[in-house]
mmCIF file with all atom_site columns, C-alpha atoms in Angstrom:
data_model
loop_
_atom_site.group_PDB
_atom_site.id
_atom_site.type_symbol
_atom_site.label_atom_id
_atom_site.label_alt_id
_atom_site.label_comp_id
_atom_site.label_asym_id
_atom_site.label_entity_id
_atom_site.label_seq_id
_atom_site.pdbx_PDB_ins_code
_atom_site.Cartn_x
_atom_site.Cartn_y
_atom_site.Cartn_z
_atom_site.occupancy
_atom_site.B_iso_or_equiv
_atom_site.pdbx_formal_charge
_atom_site.auth_seq_id
_atom_site.auth_comp_id
_atom_site.auth_asym_id
_atom_site.auth_atom_id
_atom_site.pdbx_PDB_model_num
ATOM 1   C CA . MET A 1 1   ? 42.990 66.102 25.374 1.00 72.00 ? 1   MET A CA 1
ATOM 2   C CA . PRO A 1 2   ? 45.095 68.606 23.515 1.00 88.00 ? 2   PRO A CA 1
ATOM 3   C CA . LEU A 1 3   ? 44.578 68.997 19.802 1.00 95.00 ? 3   LEU A CA 1
ATOM 4   C CA . LEU A 1 4   ? 47.695 68.464 17.730 1.00 95.00 ? 4   LEU A CA 1
ATOM 5   C CA . PRO A 1 5   ? 48.745 70.668 14.808 1.00 96.00 ? 5   PRO A CA 1
ATOM 6   C CA . ILE A 1 6   ? 48.135 68.876 11.514 1.00 97.00 ? 6   ILE A CA 1
ATOM 7   C CA . THR A 1 7   ? 51.168 68.759 9.228  1.00 95.00 ? 7   THR A CA 1
ATOM 8   C CA . LEU A 1 8   ? 50.341 70.165 5.811  1.00 95.00 ? 8   LEU A CA 1
ATOM 9   C CA . PHE A 1 9   ? 51.213 68.929 2.342  1.00 93.00 ? 9   PHE A CA 1
ATOM 10  C CA . GLY A 1 10  ? 54.801 69.763 1.440  1.00 91.00 ? 10  GLY A CA 1
ATOM 11  C CA . ASP A 1 11  ? 56.289 68.893 4.829  1.00 92.00 ? 11  ASP A CA 1
ATOM 12  C CA . LYS A 1 12  ? 59.054 66.291 4.456  1.00 94.00 ? 12  LYS A CA 1
ATOM 13  C CA . ILE A 1 13  ? 57.710 64.095 7.282  1.00 92.00 ? 13  ILE A CA 1
ATOM 14  C CA . LEU A 1 14  ? 54.723 63.178 5.107  1.00 94.00 ? 14  LEU A CA 1
ATOM 15  C CA . ARG A 1 15  ? 57.048 61.532 2.536  1.00 93.00 ? 15  ARG A CA 1
ATOM 16  C CA . LYS A 1 16  ? 59.362 59.835 5.039  1.00 94.00 ? 16  LYS A CA 1
ATOM 17  C CA . LYS A 1 17  ? 58.889 56.158 5.895  1.00 94.00 ? 17  LYS A CA 1
ATOM 18  C CA . THR A 1 18  ? 57.694 56.051 9.492  1.00 96.00 ? 18  THR A CA 1
ATOM 19  C CA . SER A 1 19  ? 59.466 54.155 12.253 1.00 97.00 ? 19  SER A CA 1
ATOM 20  C CA . LYS A 1 20  ? 58.153 50.814 13.469 1.00 98.00 ? 20  LYS A CA 1
ATOM 21  C CA . VAL A 1 21  ? 56.526 50.894 16.902 1.00 98.00 ? 21  VAL A CA 1
ATOM 22  C CA . THR A 1 22  ? 58.169 48.379 19.254 1.00 97.00 ? 22  THR A CA 1
ATOM 23  C CA . GLU A 1 23  ? 56.644 49.534 22.536 1.00 96.00 ? 23  GLU A CA 1
ATOM 24  C CA . VAL A 1 24  ? 53.333 51.154 23.426 1.00 97.00 ? 24  VAL A CA 1
ATOM 25  C CA . ASP A 1 25  ? 54.085 53.242 26.497 1.00 97.00 ? 25  ASP A CA 1
ATOM 26  C CA . ASN A 1 26  ? 52.075 56.002 28.189 1.00 97.00 ? 26  ASN A CA 1
ATOM 27  C CA . LYS A 1 27  ? 53.491 58.584 25.772 1.00 97.00 ? 27  LYS A CA 1
ATOM 28  C CA . THR A 1 28  ? 52.285 56.532 22.794 1.00 98.00 ? 28  THR A CA 1
ATOM 29  C CA . ILE A 1 29  ? 48.827 56.044 24.350 1.00 98.00 ? 29  ILE A CA 1
ATOM 30  C CA . GLU A 1 30  ? 48.611 59.807 24.913 1.00 98.00 ? 30  GLU A CA 1
ATOM 31  C CA . LEU A 1 31  ? 49.608 60.408 21.275 1.00 98.00 ? 31  LEU A CA 1
ATOM 32  C CA . ILE A 1 32  ? 46.865 58.028 20.089 1.00 98.00 ? 32  ILE A CA 1
ATOM 33  C CA . LYS A 1 33  ? 44.210 59.714 22.263 1.00 97.00 ? 33  LYS A CA 1
ATOM 34  C CA . ASN A 1 34  ? 45.291 63.131 20.992 1.00 98.00 ? 34  ASN A CA 1
ATOM 35  C CA . MET A 1 35  ? 45.242 61.860 17.406 1.00 98.00 ? 35  MET A CA 1
ATOM 36  C CA . PHE A 1 36  ? 41.615 60.746 17.796 1.00 97.00 ? 36  PHE A CA 1
ATOM 37  C CA . ALA A 1 37  ? 40.681 64.126 19.314 1.00 97.00 ? 37  ALA A CA 1
ATOM 38  C CA . THR A 1 38  ? 42.499 66.007 16.540 1.00 97.00 ? 38  THR A CA 1
ATOM 39  C CA . MET A 1 39  ? 40.932 63.870 13.795 1.00 96.00 ? 39  MET A CA 1
ATOM 40  C CA . ARG A 1 40  ? 37.404 64.307 15.151 1.00 94.00 ? 40  ARG A CA 1
ATOM 41  C CA . ASN A 1 41  ? 37.882 68.051 15.678 1.00 95.00 ? 41  ASN A CA 1
ATOM 42  C CA . ALA A 1 42  ? 38.896 68.344 12.008 1.00 95.00 ? 42  ALA A CA 1
ATOM 43  C CA . ASN A 1 43  ? 35.901 66.211 10.894 1.00 92.00 ? 43  ASN A CA 1
ATOM 44  C CA . GLY A 1 44  ? 38.238 63.537 9.553  1.00 93.00 ? 44  GLY A CA 1
ATOM 45  C CA . ILE A 1 45  ? 37.813 59.770 9.461  1.00 92.00 ? 45  ILE A CA 1
ATOM 46  C CA . GLY A 1 46  ? 41.501 58.851 9.558  1.00 96.00 ? 46  GLY A CA 1
ATOM 47  C CA . LEU A 1 47  ? 44.781 60.350 10.706 1.00 98.00 ? 47  LEU A CA 1
ATOM 48  C CA . ALA A 1 48  ? 48.353 59.045 10.587 1.00 98.00 ? 48  ALA A CA 1
ATOM 49  C CA . ALA A 1 49  ? 50.956 59.870 13.221 1.00 98.00 ? 49  ALA A CA 1
ATOM 50  C CA . ASN A 1 50  ? 53.190 61.600 10.675 1.00 97.00 ? 50  ASN A CA 1
ATOM 51  C CA . GLN A 1 51  ? 50.291 63.966 9.927  1.00 97.00 ? 51  GLN A CA 1
ATOM 52  C CA . VAL A 1 52  ? 50.744 65.328 13.459 1.00 98.00 ? 52  VAL A CA 1
ATOM 53  C CA . GLY A 1 53  ? 54.543 65.343 13.245 1.00 96.00 ? 53  GLY A CA 1
ATOM 54  C CA . ALA A 1 54  ? 55.201 61.991 14.956 1.00 97.00 ? 54  ALA A CA 1
ATOM 55  C CA . ASP A 1 55  ? 57.599 59.532 13.319 1.00 97.00 ? 55  ASP A CA 1
ATOM 56  C CA . LYS A 1 56  ? 55.626 56.407 14.217 1.00 98.00 ? 56  LYS A CA 1
ATOM 57  C CA . ALA A 1 57  ? 53.842 53.773 12.104 1.00 98.00 ? 57  ALA A CA 1
ATOM 58  C CA . ILE A 1 58  ? 50.421 54.454 13.633 1.00 99.00 ? 58  ILE A CA 1
ATOM 59  C CA . PHE A 1 59  ? 47.115 55.596 12.231 1.00 97.00 ? 59  PHE A CA 1
ATOM 60  C CA . VAL A 1 60  ? 43.690 55.986 13.756 1.00 98.00 ? 60  VAL A CA 1
ATOM 61  C CA . VAL A 1 61  ? 40.394 55.598 11.942 1.00 96.00 ? 61  VAL A CA 1
ATOM 62  C CA . ASP A 1 62  ? 36.749 56.097 12.844 1.00 92.00 ? 62  ASP A CA 1
ATOM 63  C CA . ILE A 1 63  ? 34.253 55.637 10.015 1.00 81.00 ? 63  ILE A CA 1
ATOM 64  C CA . SER A 1 64  ? 31.152 55.463 12.231 1.00 76.00 ? 64  SER A CA 1
ATOM 65  C CA . ALA A 1 65  ? 29.929 58.792 10.790 1.00 72.00 ? 65  ALA A CA 1
ATOM 66  C CA . VAL A 1 66  ? 30.033 57.380 7.241  1.00 67.00 ? 66  VAL A CA 1
ATOM 67  C CA . GLU A 1 67  ? 26.758 56.127 5.780  1.00 72.00 ? 67  GLU A CA 1
ATOM 68  C CA . ASP A 1 68  ? 26.398 52.321 6.074  1.00 74.00 ? 68  ASP A CA 1
ATOM 69  C CA . HIS A 1 69  ? 29.263 52.169 8.621  1.00 69.00 ? 69  HIS A CA 1
ATOM 70  C CA . GLU A 1 70  ? 27.478 53.528 11.700 1.00 72.00 ? 70  GLU A CA 1
ATOM 71  C CA . ASP A 1 71  ? 28.219 50.324 13.664 1.00 77.00 ? 71  ASP A CA 1
ATOM 72  C CA . SER A 1 72  ? 31.977 50.476 12.985 1.00 82.00 ? 72  SER A CA 1
ATOM 73  C CA . LYS A 1 73  ? 34.243 50.891 15.983 1.00 92.00 ? 73  LYS A CA 1
ATOM 74  C CA . PRO A 1 74  ? 37.189 53.315 16.111 1.00 93.00 ? 74  PRO A CA 1
ATOM 75  C CA . MET A 1 75  ? 40.476 51.541 15.417 1.00 95.00 ? 75  MET A CA 1
ATOM 76  C CA . THR A 1 76  ? 44.124 52.146 16.164 1.00 98.00 ? 76  THR A CA 1
ATOM 77  C CA . ILE A 1 77  ? 46.371 50.545 13.550 1.00 98.00 ? 77  ILE A CA 1
ATOM 78  C CA . ILE A 1 78  ? 50.035 50.076 14.478 1.00 99.00 ? 78  ILE A CA 1
ATOM 79  C CA . ASN A 1 79  ? 52.756 48.865 12.092 1.00 98.00 ? 79  ASN A CA 1
ATOM 80  C CA . PRO A 1 80  ? 50.357 48.218 9.190  1.00 98.00 ? 80  PRO A CA 1
ATOM 81  C CA . LYS A 1 81  ? 51.451 46.185 6.212  1.00 97.00 ? 81  LYS A CA 1
ATOM 82  C CA . ILE A 1 82  ? 49.439 45.526 3.062  1.00 97.00 ? 82  ILE A CA 1
ATOM 83  C CA . ILE A 1 83  ? 49.798 41.838 2.256  1.00 97.00 ? 83  ILE A CA 1
ATOM 84  C CA . GLU A 1 84  ? 47.321 41.535 -0.610 1.00 97.00 ? 84  GLU A CA 1
ATOM 85  C CA . ARG A 1 85  ? 45.525 43.851 -3.055 1.00 96.00 ? 85  ARG A CA 1
ATOM 86  C CA . SER A 1 86  ? 42.563 42.917 -5.228 1.00 96.00 ? 86  SER A CA 1
ATOM 87  C CA . GLU A 1 87  ? 42.833 43.293 -8.993 1.00 96.00 ? 87  GLU A CA 1
ATOM 88  C CA . GLU A 1 88  ? 39.437 45.008 -9.004 1.00 97.00 ? 88  GLU A CA 1
ATOM 89  C CA . LYS A 1 89  ? 39.587 48.781 -8.532 1.00 97.00 ? 89  LYS A CA 1
ATOM 90  C CA . ASN A 1 90  ? 37.170 51.355 -7.121 1.00 94.00 ? 90  ASN A CA 1
ATOM 91  C CA . VAL A 1 91  ? 37.172 55.095 -7.700 1.00 96.00 ? 91  VAL A CA 1
ATOM 92  C CA . MET A 1 92  ? 35.993 57.211 -4.780 1.00 90.00 ? 92  MET A CA 1
ATOM 93  C CA . GLU A 1 93  ? 36.213 60.838 -3.776 1.00 91.00 ? 93  GLU A CA 1
ATOM 94  C CA . GLU A 1 94  ? 38.754 61.310 -0.989 1.00 91.00 ? 94  GLU A CA 1
ATOM 95  C CA . GLY A 1 95  ? 40.060 64.105 1.136  1.00 91.00 ? 95  GLY A CA 1
ATOM 96  C CA . CYS A 1 96  ? 43.088 64.411 3.399  1.00 94.00 ? 96  CYS A CA 1
ATOM 97  C CA . LEU A 1 97  ? 43.494 66.476 6.546  1.00 93.00 ? 97  LEU A CA 1
ATOM 98  C CA . SER A 1 98  ? 47.006 67.427 5.376  1.00 95.00 ? 98  SER A CA 1
ATOM 99  C CA . VAL A 1 99  ? 45.547 68.850 2.155  1.00 94.00 ? 99  VAL A CA 1
ATOM 100 C CA . PRO A 1 100 ? 42.538 70.752 3.512  1.00 89.00 ? 100 PRO A CA 1
ATOM 101 C CA . GLU A 1 101 ? 39.658 71.902 1.341  1.00 87.00 ? 101 GLU A CA 1
ATOM 102 C CA . ILE A 1 102 ? 40.589 69.585 -1.551 1.00 91.00 ? 102 ILE A CA 1
ATOM 103 C CA . LYS A 1 103 ? 38.776 66.395 -2.525 1.00 92.00 ? 103 LYS A CA 1
ATOM 104 C CA . ILE A 1 104 ? 39.628 64.358 -5.602 1.00 93.00 ? 104 ILE A CA 1
ATOM 105 C CA . GLU A 1 105 ? 38.671 61.062 -7.208 1.00 96.00 ? 105 GLU A CA 1
ATOM 106 C CA . ILE A 1 106 ? 41.193 58.333 -6.329 1.00 94.00 ? 106 ILE A CA 1
ATOM 107 C CA . GLU A 1 107 ? 41.441 54.828 -7.805 1.00 96.00 ? 107 GLU A CA 1
ATOM 108 C CA . ARG A 1 108 ? 42.349 52.159 -5.264 1.00 95.00 ? 108 ARG A CA 1
ATOM 109 C CA . PRO A 1 109 ? 42.051 48.371 -4.998 1.00 96.00 ? 109 PRO A CA 1
ATOM 110 C CA . ALA A 1 110 ? 38.473 47.379 -4.147 1.00 96.00 ? 110 ALA A CA 1
ATOM 111 C CA . GLU A 1 111 ? 39.831 45.261 -1.268 1.00 96.00 ? 111 GLU A CA 1
ATOM 112 C CA . ILE A 1 112 ? 43.100 44.912 0.576  1.00 97.00 ? 112 ILE A CA 1
ATOM 113 C CA . ILE A 1 113 ? 44.275 42.576 3.297  1.00 98.00 ? 113 ILE A CA 1
ATOM 114 C CA . ILE A 1 114 ? 46.488 44.110 5.956  1.00 97.00 ? 114 ILE A CA 1
ATOM 115 C CA . THR A 1 115 ? 48.294 42.890 9.007  1.00 98.00 ? 115 THR A CA 1
ATOM 116 C CA . TYR A 1 116 ? 48.670 45.288 11.900 1.00 98.00 ? 116 TYR A CA 1
ATOM 117 C CA . GLN A 1 117 ? 49.100 45.438 15.645 1.00 98.00 ? 117 GLN A CA 1
ATOM 118 C CA . ASP A 1 118 ? 46.703 46.884 18.197 1.00 97.00 ? 118 ASP A CA 1
ATOM 119 C CA . VAL A 1 119 ? 47.685 48.972 21.249 1.00 97.00 ? 119 VAL A CA 1
ATOM 120 C CA . ASN A 1 120 ? 48.742 45.763 23.034 1.00 96.00 ? 120 ASN A CA 1
ATOM 121 C CA . LEU A 1 121 ? 50.969 44.924 20.036 1.00 97.00 ? 121 LEU A CA 1
ATOM 122 C CA . LYS A 1 122 ? 48.778 41.894 19.321 1.00 98.00 ? 122 LYS A CA 1
ATOM 123 C CA . GLU A 1 123 ? 48.836 41.078 15.609 1.00 98.00 ? 123 GLU A CA 1
ATOM 124 C CA . HIS A 1 124 ? 45.657 41.048 13.521 1.00 98.00 ? 124 HIS A CA 1
ATOM 125 C CA . THR A 1 125 ? 44.787 40.497 9.870  1.00 98.00 ? 125 THR A CA 1
ATOM 126 C CA . ILE A 1 126 ? 41.779 42.180 8.280  1.00 95.00 ? 126 ILE A CA 1
ATOM 127 C CA . LYS A 1 127 ? 40.236 42.537 4.843  1.00 94.00 ? 127 LYS A CA 1
ATOM 128 C CA . VAL A 1 128 ? 38.955 46.011 4.030  1.00 89.00 ? 128 VAL A CA 1
#
């Protein structure tokens, strides 16, 4: 699988609202496979389609290399929408493949509930 160039901070596509995915065709499946390969090659745990220059509401995540998450399965998240945020906050160190070499402390809700679609466009709701 070819590795995709990662779009770096400052590129306009990273600030643009991505387009909703209405069909998962062979081209989209190939993009997703290449996103996983690119993310793993860069030692990342998540990668959004706009980070590889694609205007699609897709991100991939694989946290199985993170301590206490070894049993987690890789996920493809299509058309995600946050539907609830907890009042409680957590501060954690984060990095971003589009801003290489930099890690900073970020405050986020301790839990969120999202709806999303999988590669079959079946809808799911999860709490993370």
